[in-house]
CSV table of C-alpha atoms and ligand atoms in Angstrom, one decimal:
chain,number,residue,atom,x,y,z
A,22,MET,CA,-31.2,5.6,2.6
A,23,LYS,CA,-30.7,4.4,-1.0
A,24,ASP,CA,-30.2,0.7,-1.7
A,25,VAL,CA,-27.0,1.1,-3.7
A,26,TYR,CA,-24.4,4.0,-3.9
A,27,THR,CA,-21.6,4.6,-6.5
A,28,LEU,CA,-18.0,5.7,-6.3
A,29,GLU,CA,-19.1,9.2,-7.5
A,30,GLU,CA,-21.3,9.4,-4.4
A,31,LEU,CA,-18.7,7.9,-2.1
A,32,ARG,CA,-16.4,10.8,-3.1
A,33,ARG,CA,-19.0,13.2,-1.7
A,34,TRP,CA,-20.0,11.0,1.3
A,35,PRO,CA,-20.4,13.7,4.0
A,36,GLU,CA,-22.8,15.6,1.7
A,37,VAL,CA,-24.6,12.4,0.5
A,38,MET,CA,-25.1,11.2,4.1
A,39,ALA,CA,-26.0,14.7,5.4
A,40,ASP,CA,-29.7,13.8,6.0
A,41,GLU,CA,-29.1,10.2,7.1
A,42,HIS,CA,-29.2,9.5,10.8
A,43,PRO,CA,-27.3,7.4,11.6
A,44,PRO,CA,-25.1,7.5,8.5
A,45,ALA,CA,-23.8,4.5,6.6
A,46,ARG,CA,-20.3,3.6,8.0
A,47,LEU,CA,-20.3,0.0,6.7
A,48,ALA,CA,-21.0,-1.5,3.3
A,49,VAL,CA,-20.7,-4.4,0.9
A,50,ILE,CA,-18.7,-3.7,-2.2
A,51,GLY,CA,-19.4,-5.7,-5.3
A,52,ASP,CA,-20.2,-5.6,-9.0
A,53,PRO,CA,-23.0,-6.5,-9.2
A,54,VAL,CA,-24.2,-5.9,-5.6
A,55,ALA,CA,-27.9,-5.1,-5.7
A,56,HIS,CA,-28.8,-8.7,-4.7
A,57,SER,CA,-26.7,-8.8,-1.6
A,58,ALA,CA,-28.4,-10.0,1.6
A,59,SER,CA,-25.7,-8.5,3.8
A,60,PRO,CA,-27.4,-5.1,4.4
A,61,PRO,CA,-30.6,-6.4,6.0
A,62,MET,CA,-28.6,-8.9,8.1
A,63,HIS,CA,-26.1,-6.3,9.3
A,64,ASN,CA,-28.6,-3.5,9.8
A,65,ALA,CA,-30.6,-5.8,12.1
A,66,ALA,CA,-27.4,-6.4,14.1
A,67,LEU,CA,-26.5,-2.7,14.3
A,68,GLU,CA,-30.0,-1.9,15.4
A,69,ALA,CA,-30.1,-4.7,18.0
A,70,CYS,CA,-26.9,-3.4,19.5
A,71,GLY,CA,-27.8,0.3,19.4
A,72,MET,CA,-24.9,1.2,17.1
A,73,GLU,CA,-24.8,4.7,15.5
A,74,ALA,CA,-24.2,3.3,12.0
A,75,ARG,CA,-25.9,1.8,9.0
A,76,TYR,CA,-24.7,-0.7,6.4
A,77,THR,CA,-25.3,-0.1,2.7
A,78,ARG,CA,-24.3,-1.4,-0.8
A,79,LEU,CA,-21.5,0.2,-2.9
A,80,HIS,CA,-21.5,-0.7,-6.6
A,81,ILE,CA,-17.8,-0.5,-7.4
A,82,ARG,CA,-16.1,-1.6,-10.6
A,83,PRO,CA,-12.7,-3.4,-10.5
A,84,GLU,CA,-10.8,-0.3,-11.7
A,85,GLU,CA,-12.5,1.8,-8.9
A,86,LEU,CA,-11.5,-0.4,-6.0
A,87,ALA,CA,-8.2,1.2,-5.0
A,88,GLU,CA,-9.8,4.7,-4.9
A,89,THR,CA,-12.7,3.3,-2.9
A,90,PHE,CA,-10.4,1.8,-0.3
A,91,ALA,CA,-8.5,5.0,0.0
A,92,LEU,CA,-11.8,6.9,0.7
A,93,LEU,CA,-13.0,4.6,3.5
A,94,PRO,CA,-10.8,5.9,6.3
A,95,ARG,CA,-11.3,9.5,5.1
A,96,HIS,CA,-15.1,9.2,5.4
A,97,GLY,CA,-15.2,7.5,8.8
A,98,PHE,CA,-16.0,3.9,7.6
A,99,ILE,CA,-15.7,1.2,10.3
A,100,GLY,CA,-15.2,-1.5,7.6
A,101,VAL,CA,-16.6,-3.2,4.5
A,102,ASN,CA,-17.3,-6.6,3.1
A,103,CYS,CA,-16.1,-7.4,-0.4
A,104,THR,CA,-17.9,-9.8,-2.8
A,105,ILE,CA,-17.5,-10.8,-6.4
A,106,PRO,CA,-15.3,-9.8,-8.2
A,107,HIS,CA,-13.2,-7.9,-5.6
A,108,LYS,CA,-12.1,-10.5,-3.0
A,109,ALA,CA,-8.6,-11.1,-4.5
A,110,ALA,CA,-7.9,-7.5,-5.4
A,111,ALA,CA,-9.0,-6.5,-1.8
A,112,LEU,CA,-6.3,-8.6,-0.3
A,113,ALA,CA,-3.7,-7.0,-2.5
A,114,LEU,CA,-4.8,-3.5,-1.3
A,115,VAL,CA,-4.8,-4.0,2.5
A,116,HIS,CA,-1.9,-3.3,4.8
A,117,ARG,CA,-2.2,-6.5,6.8
A,118,ALA,CA,-4.2,-9.7,6.6
A,119,ASP,CA,-5.1,-12.7,8.7
A,120,GLU,CA,-3.7,-16.2,8.1
A,121,HIS,CA,-6.8,-17.6,6.3
A,122,ALA,CA,-7.0,-14.6,4.0
A,123,ARG,CA,-3.3,-15.0,3.1
A,124,ARG,CA,-3.6,-18.7,2.5
A,125,ILE,CA,-6.5,-18.5,0.1
A,126,GLY,CA,-5.5,-15.2,-1.4
A,127,VAL,CA,-8.7,-13.4,-0.8
A,128,ALA,CA,-10.3,-11.0,1.7
A,129,ASN,CA,-14.1,-10.7,2.2
A,130,THR,CA,-14.0,-8.5,5.4
A,131,ILE,CA,-12.0,-5.2,5.8
A,132,LEU,CA,-11.5,-3.4,9.1
A,133,VAL,CA,-10.4,0.3,9.0
A,134,GLU,CA,-7.6,0.9,11.5
A,135,GLY,CA,-6.8,4.6,11.6
A,136,GLU,CA,-5.4,5.3,8.1
A,137,GLU,CA,-4.8,1.6,7.4
A,138,LEU,CA,-6.9,-1.4,6.3
A,139,ALA,CA,-6.8,-4.9,7.7
A,140,GLY,CA,-8.1,-7.9,5.6
A,141,PHE,CA,-9.8,-11.0,6.8
A,142,SER,CA,-11.6,-14.0,5.3
A,143,THR,CA,-14.6,-15.1,7.3
A,144,ASP,CA,-16.1,-17.6,4.8
A,145,GLY,CA,-14.2,-20.6,6.0
A,146,PRO,CA,-14.5,-19.8,9.7
A,147,GLY,CA,-18.2,-19.1,9.1
A,148,LEU,CA,-18.6,-22.6,7.6
A,149,VAL,CA,-16.9,-24.1,10.7
A,150,ARG,CA,-19.6,-22.5,12.9
A,151,ALA,CA,-22.4,-23.4,10.5
A,152,VAL,CA,-21.5,-27.1,10.4
A,153,ARG,CA,-21.3,-27.1,14.2
A,154,ALA,CA,-24.7,-25.4,14.5
A,155,GLU,CA,-26.4,-27.5,11.9
A,156,PHE,CA,-25.0,-30.9,12.7
A,157,GLY,CA,-23.4,-30.6,16.1
A,158,VAL,CA,-20.0,-31.8,14.8
A,159,ASP,CA,-16.6,-30.2,14.2
A,160,LEU,CA,-14.8,-30.3,10.8
A,161,ARG,CA,-11.6,-31.6,12.5
A,162,ASP,CA,-13.3,-34.9,13.3
A,163,LEU,CA,-14.7,-35.5,9.9
A,164,ARG,CA,-13.9,-37.1,6.5
A,165,ILE,CA,-15.0,-34.4,4.1
A,166,LEU,CA,-15.6,-34.4,0.3
A,167,VAL,CA,-15.7,-30.9,-1.3
A,168,LEU,CA,-17.6,-30.7,-4.6
A,169,GLY,CA,-16.5,-27.6,-6.6
A,170,ALA,CA,-13.0,-27.4,-4.9
A,171,GLY,CA,-11.8,-25.2,-7.8
A,172,GLY,CA,-14.0,-22.2,-7.3
A,173,GLY,CA,-13.7,-19.3,-4.8
A,174,ALA,CA,-15.9,-20.8,-2.1
A,175,GLY,CA,-14.5,-24.3,-2.6
A,176,ARG,CA,-10.9,-23.1,-2.2
A,177,ALA,CA,-11.8,-21.2,1.0
A,178,ILE,CA,-13.7,-24.1,2.5
A,179,ALA,CA,-11.2,-26.8,1.5
A,180,THR,CA,-8.4,-24.7,3.0
A,181,GLN,CA,-10.4,-24.3,6.2
A,182,CYS,CA,-10.9,-28.0,6.4
A,183,ALA,CA,-7.2,-28.5,6.0
A,184,MET,CA,-6.4,-25.8,8.6
A,185,GLU,CA,-8.8,-27.5,11.0
A,186,GLY,CA,-6.9,-30.7,10.6
A,187,CYS,CA,-9.9,-32.8,9.3
A,188,GLU,CA,-9.5,-36.5,9.2
A,189,ARG,CA,-9.6,-36.8,5.4
A,190,LEU,CA,-10.2,-34.4,2.6
A,191,VAL,CA,-11.4,-35.3,-1.0
A,192,LEU,CA,-11.3,-32.6,-3.6
A,193,VAL,CA,-13.7,-32.9,-6.6
A,194,ASN,CA,-14.1,-30.3,-9.4
A,195,ARG,CA,-15.5,-30.4,-12.9
A,196,THR,CA,-12.2,-29.0,-14.1
A,197,ARG,CA,-10.0,-31.5,-12.4
A,198,GLU,CA,-6.7,-29.5,-12.8
A,199,LYS,CA,-8.0,-26.8,-10.4
A,200,ALA,CA,-8.6,-29.4,-7.7
A,201,GLN,CA,-5.1,-30.9,-8.3
A,202,ALA,CA,-3.5,-27.5,-8.0
A,203,LEU,CA,-5.3,-26.9,-4.7
A,204,ALA,CA,-4.3,-30.3,-3.4
A,205,ALA,CA,-0.7,-29.5,-4.1
A,206,GLU,CA,-1.0,-26.3,-2.0
A,207,LEU,CA,-2.7,-28.1,0.8
A,208,ALA,CA,-0.5,-31.2,0.9
A,209,PRO,CA,2.0,-29.9,3.5
A,210,MET,CA,-0.9,-29.5,6.0
A,211,PHE,CA,-1.7,-33.2,5.8
A,212,ARG,CA,1.7,-34.6,6.7
A,213,ALA,CA,0.8,-35.2,10.4
A,214,ALA,CA,-0.2,-38.8,11.3
A,215,ARG,CA,-4.0,-39.2,12.0
A,216,VAL,CA,-6.3,-42.1,11.8
A,217,SER,CA,-8.1,-41.9,8.5
A,218,GLY,CA,-9.3,-45.3,7.4
A,219,PRO,CA,-8.5,-46.5,3.8
A,220,GLY,CA,-6.7,-44.2,1.4
A,221,GLU,CA,-4.6,-41.1,1.6
A,222,ARG,CA,-5.8,-38.3,3.9
A,223,LEU,CA,-5.8,-35.8,0.9
A,224,GLN,CA,-7.1,-37.0,-2.4
A,225,VAL,CA,-8.4,-35.6,-5.7
A,226,ALA,CA,-11.3,-37.7,-7.2
A,227,ALA,CA,-12.8,-37.6,-10.6
A,228,TRP,CA,-16.3,-36.3,-11.1
A,229,GLU,CA,-17.6,-39.7,-12.2
A,230,ASP,CA,-20.2,-41.9,-10.5
A,231,ALA,CA,-17.9,-44.8,-9.8
A,232,ALA,CA,-15.2,-42.6,-8.2
A,233,LEU,CA,-17.7,-40.6,-6.2
A,234,ARG,CA,-19.5,-43.8,-4.9
A,235,GLU,CA,-16.2,-45.2,-3.7
A,236,GLN,CA,-15.2,-41.9,-2.0
A,237,LEU,CA,-18.6,-41.3,-0.4
A,238,ALA,CA,-18.5,-44.7,1.3
A,239,HIS,CA,-15.5,-43.2,3.3
A,240,THR,CA,-16.9,-39.7,3.8
A,241,ASP,CA,-18.9,-38.2,6.7
A,242,LEU,CA,-19.6,-34.7,5.3
A,243,VAL,CA,-20.3,-33.6,1.7
A,244,ILE,CA,-20.0,-29.8,1.0
A,245,ASN,CA,-21.4,-28.5,-2.3
A,246,CYS,CA,-19.4,-25.4,-3.3
A,247,THR,CA,-20.4,-25.5,-7.0
A,248,ALA,CA,-22.9,-23.0,-8.5
A,249,VAL,CA,-25.1,-26.0,-9.5
A,250,GLY,CA,-28.4,-25.6,-7.9
A,251,MET,CA,-28.5,-21.8,-7.9
A,252,GLN,CA,-30.8,-21.5,-10.9
A,253,ARG,CA,-34.4,-22.8,-10.7
A,254,GLY,CA,-33.9,-25.2,-13.6
A,255,ASP,CA,-30.7,-26.8,-12.2
A,256,SER,CA,-30.7,-30.4,-11.1
A,257,SER,CA,-28.7,-31.7,-8.0
A,258,PRO,CA,-24.9,-31.6,-8.6
A,259,ILE,CA,-24.9,-35.3,-7.6
A,260,SER,CA,-27.8,-37.8,-7.7
A,261,ALA,CA,-29.6,-39.3,-4.8
A,262,ALA,CA,-28.4,-42.7,-5.9
A,263,LEU,CA,-24.8,-41.7,-5.0
A,264,LEU,CA,-25.8,-40.4,-1.5
A,265,GLN,CA,-26.0,-42.7,1.5
A,266,PRO,CA,-27.9,-42.4,4.8
A,267,HIS,CA,-24.8,-42.0,6.9
A,268,LEU,CA,-23.8,-38.7,5.1
A,269,LEU,CA,-24.2,-35.1,6.3
A,270,VAL,CA,-24.7,-32.9,3.3
A,271,TYR,CA,-24.0,-29.1,3.5
A,272,ASP,CA,-25.1,-27.1,0.4
A,273,THR,CA,-23.4,-23.7,0.4
A,274,ILE,CA,-26.3,-22.4,-1.8
A,275,TYR,CA,-28.8,-20.3,0.1
A,276,THR,CA,-31.1,-19.1,-2.6
A,277,SER,CA,-33.6,-21.9,-1.8
A,278,SER,CA,-34.6,-23.3,1.6
A,279,ARG,CA,-34.6,-26.9,0.2
A,280,THR,CA,-32.0,-27.0,-2.6
A,281,LYS,CA,-32.0,-29.9,-5.2
A,282,LEU,CA,-29.1,-31.4,-3.4
A,283,MET,CA,-31.0,-31.3,-0.1
A,284,LEU,CA,-33.9,-33.0,-1.8
A,285,ALA,CA,-31.6,-35.7,-3.1
A,286,ALA,CA,-30.2,-36.1,0.5
A,287,ASP,CA,-33.8,-36.5,1.7
A,288,ASP,CA,-34.3,-39.3,-0.8
A,289,ALA,CA,-31.2,-41.0,0.4
A,290,GLY,CA,-32.1,-40.7,4.1
A,291,ALA,CA,-29.2,-38.3,4.7
A,292,ARG,CA,-29.2,-35.1,6.9
A,293,SER,CA,-28.7,-31.9,5.1
A,294,ALA,CA,-28.6,-28.1,5.5
A,295,ASN,CA,-28.4,-25.1,3.1
A,296,GLY,CA,-25.9,-22.2,3.0
A,297,LEU,CA,-27.9,-19.7,5.0
A,298,SER,CA,-26.1,-20.6,8.2
A,299,MET,CA,-22.7,-20.1,6.5
A,300,LEU,CA,-23.8,-16.6,5.3
A,301,LEU,CA,-25.1,-15.9,8.8
A,302,TYR,CA,-21.9,-16.9,10.6
A,303,GLN,CA,-19.5,-15.3,8.1
A,304,GLY,CA,-21.5,-12.1,8.8
A,305,ALA,CA,-21.4,-12.6,12.5
A,306,LEU,CA,-17.6,-13.0,12.4
A,307,ALA,CA,-17.3,-9.8,10.4
A,308,PHE,CA,-19.4,-8.0,13.0
A,309,GLU,CA,-17.1,-9.4,15.7
A,310,ILE,CA,-14.0,-8.1,13.8
A,311,TRP,CA,-15.6,-4.6,13.4
A,312,PHE,CA,-16.9,-4.2,16.9
A,313,ASP,CA,-14.8,-6.6,19.0
A,314,ARG,CA,-18.0,-7.9,20.6
A,315,ALA,CA,-20.4,-10.9,20.1
A,316,ALA,CA,-22.8,-10.6,17.2
A,317,PRO,CA,-26.6,-10.6,17.9
A,318,ILE,CA,-27.1,-13.9,16.0
A,319,GLU,CA,-30.8,-14.3,16.4
A,320,ALA,CA,-31.6,-10.8,15.1
A,321,MET,CA,-29.3,-11.4,12.1
A,322,ARG,CA,-30.9,-14.8,11.4
A,323,ALA,CA,-34.4,-13.4,11.6
A,324,ALA,CA,-33.4,-10.6,9.1
A,325,LEU,CA,-31.8,-13.1,6.7
A,326,LEU,CA,-34.8,-15.4,6.8
A,327,SER,CA,-37.2,-12.5,6.2
A,328,HIS,CA,-35.0,-11.3,3.3
A,329,ALA,CA,-34.8,-14.8,1.8
A,330,GLY,CA,-38.6,-15.1,2.1
A,331,SER,CA,-39.2,-11.8,0.3
A,332,ALA,CA,-36.6,-12.5,-2.4
A,333,SER,CA,-38.2,-15.8,-3.3
A,334,ARG,CA,-41.7,-14.4,-3.6
B,27,NAP,P1,-17.0,-19.6,-8.5
B,27,NAP,O1,-15.7,-19.2,-8.0
B,27,NAP,O2,-17.4,-19.1,-9.9
B,27,NAP,O3,-16.9,-21.3,-8.6
B,27,NAP,C1,-17.9,-22.0,-9.2
B,27,NAP,C2,-17.7,-23.5,-9.0
B,27,NAP,O4,-18.8,-24.2,-9.5
B,27,NAP,C3,-16.4,-24.1,-9.7
B,27,NAP,O5,-15.9,-25.1,-8.9
B,27,NAP,C4,-17.1,-24.6,-11.0
B,27,NAP,O6,-16.3,-25.6,-11.6
B,27,NAP,C5,-18.4,-25.2,-10.5
B,27,NAP,N1,-19.4,-25.3,-11.5
B,27,NAP,C6,-20.0,-24.3,-12.2
B,27,NAP,N2,-20.9,-24.9,-13.0
B,27,NAP,C7,-20.8,-26.3,-12.9
B,27,NAP,C8,-21.4,-27.4,-13.6
B,27,NAP,N3,-22.3,-27.2,-14.5
B,27,NAP,N4,-21.0,-28.6,-13.2
B,27,NAP,C9,-20.1,-28.8,-12.2
B,27,NAP,N5,-19.4,-27.8,-11.6
B,27,NAP,C10,-19.8,-26.5,-11.9
B,27,NAP,O7,-18.1,-19.3,-7.5
B,27,NAP,P2,-18.1,-19.2,-5.9
B,27,NAP,O8,-18.0,-17.8,-5.5
B,27,NAP,O9,-17.1,-20.1,-5.4
B,27,NAP,O10,-19.6,-19.7,-5.5
B,27,NAP,C11,-19.9,-21.1,-5.7
B,27,NAP,C12,-21.1,-21.4,-4.8
B,27,NAP,O11,-20.8,-21.1,-3.4
B,27,NAP,C13,-22.3,-20.6,-5.2
B,27,NAP,O12,-23.4,-21.5,-5.2
B,27,NAP,C14,-22.5,-19.6,-4.0
B,27,NAP,O13,-23.9,-19.5,-3.7
B,27,NAP,C15,-21.9,-20.4,-2.9
B,27,NAP,N6,-21.4,-19.5,-1.8
B,27,NAP,C16,-22.1,-19.5,-0.6
B,27,NAP,C17,-21.6,-18.7,0.4
B,27,NAP,C18,-22.4,-18.7,1.8
B,27,NAP,O14,-22.1,-17.9,2.6
B,27,NAP,N7,-23.3,-19.6,2.0
B,27,NAP,C19,-20.5,-17.9,0.3
B,27,NAP,C20,-19.8,-18.0,-0.9
B,27,NAP,C21,-20.3,-18.8,-2.0
B,27,NAP,P3,-15.1,-25.3,-12.7
B,27,NAP,O15,-13.9,-25.0,-11.9
B,27,NAP,O16,-15.0,-26.6,-13.4
B,27,NAP,O17,-15.7,-24.2,-13.5
């Protein structure tokens, strides 16, 4: 099986898959898509469960997405994942969507139901499971600060924190207006009375040391949703001097096993985890949507770790 297929090949799918046993009936759709870690993770899951299907990559440009979606039921696809830049357009193309997808305006998981498509967002629910697995705590019990609350991942995660009814939510983004716009959307979800300590339950804070230091004193969990730390030369998005030993630090970045933010957390004596667990659990949730059964987590984790190891060599 090839690593990546195109729309032109999808149009001739029965012929393209003629010699593949089992054929690809699941895929991640993106532009670019060659880097995606989803195929090794999902193929390990399909194999572990003895499913007659493989998972591949489809390199699809934005103007090709509608035709791609129309071809999925015709060619026997079970479903697909959508990644950059297709998550918002995917939601607009499905026939129905779950609450989380509708609230954040994107879908990353598509289920083929007969001739129709259903859209889901598993990033936020994946983070809930990841935080529970990494730190043994639930988002609903925490005071949370989201760094990068204006980006796609930040919006999904902040919305999930609000839907979980977290104790307190502080939104921080380099472009502050985006965090303010998100806060306005989430405000109705914070009207219920809860114990929260000093300050409002939902706040936007400036990306400045003094403001961050003040907020972090009343925070349990910091979630980095910025892209800062993805490149080798990047520094930590916030310095060790701002972090405190009581904090849990979750970095959604998974390109390194010890990100710069995690090293800063180490220096501050705080516990931390990288985004591999979020990637794992959003994938496990997608598998559950497609097959209506529990995902083989350990097989998926082993495949992801092996892929991350080979990608960093
Ligand atoms: P995105 O929509 O492009 O958002 C990028 C975010 O990073 C924005 O908030 C942006 O702030 C901020 N940012 C970029 N450069 C910055 C800088 N120099 N200083 C401060 N802030 C900066 O990207 P995305 O899809 O949300 O992805 C963001 C991160 O989430 C990536 O690191 C990705 O690896 C991670 N992620 C992880 C998972 C997982 O499963 N673990 C899933 C999805 C995403 P502005 O608004 O000011 O530009």
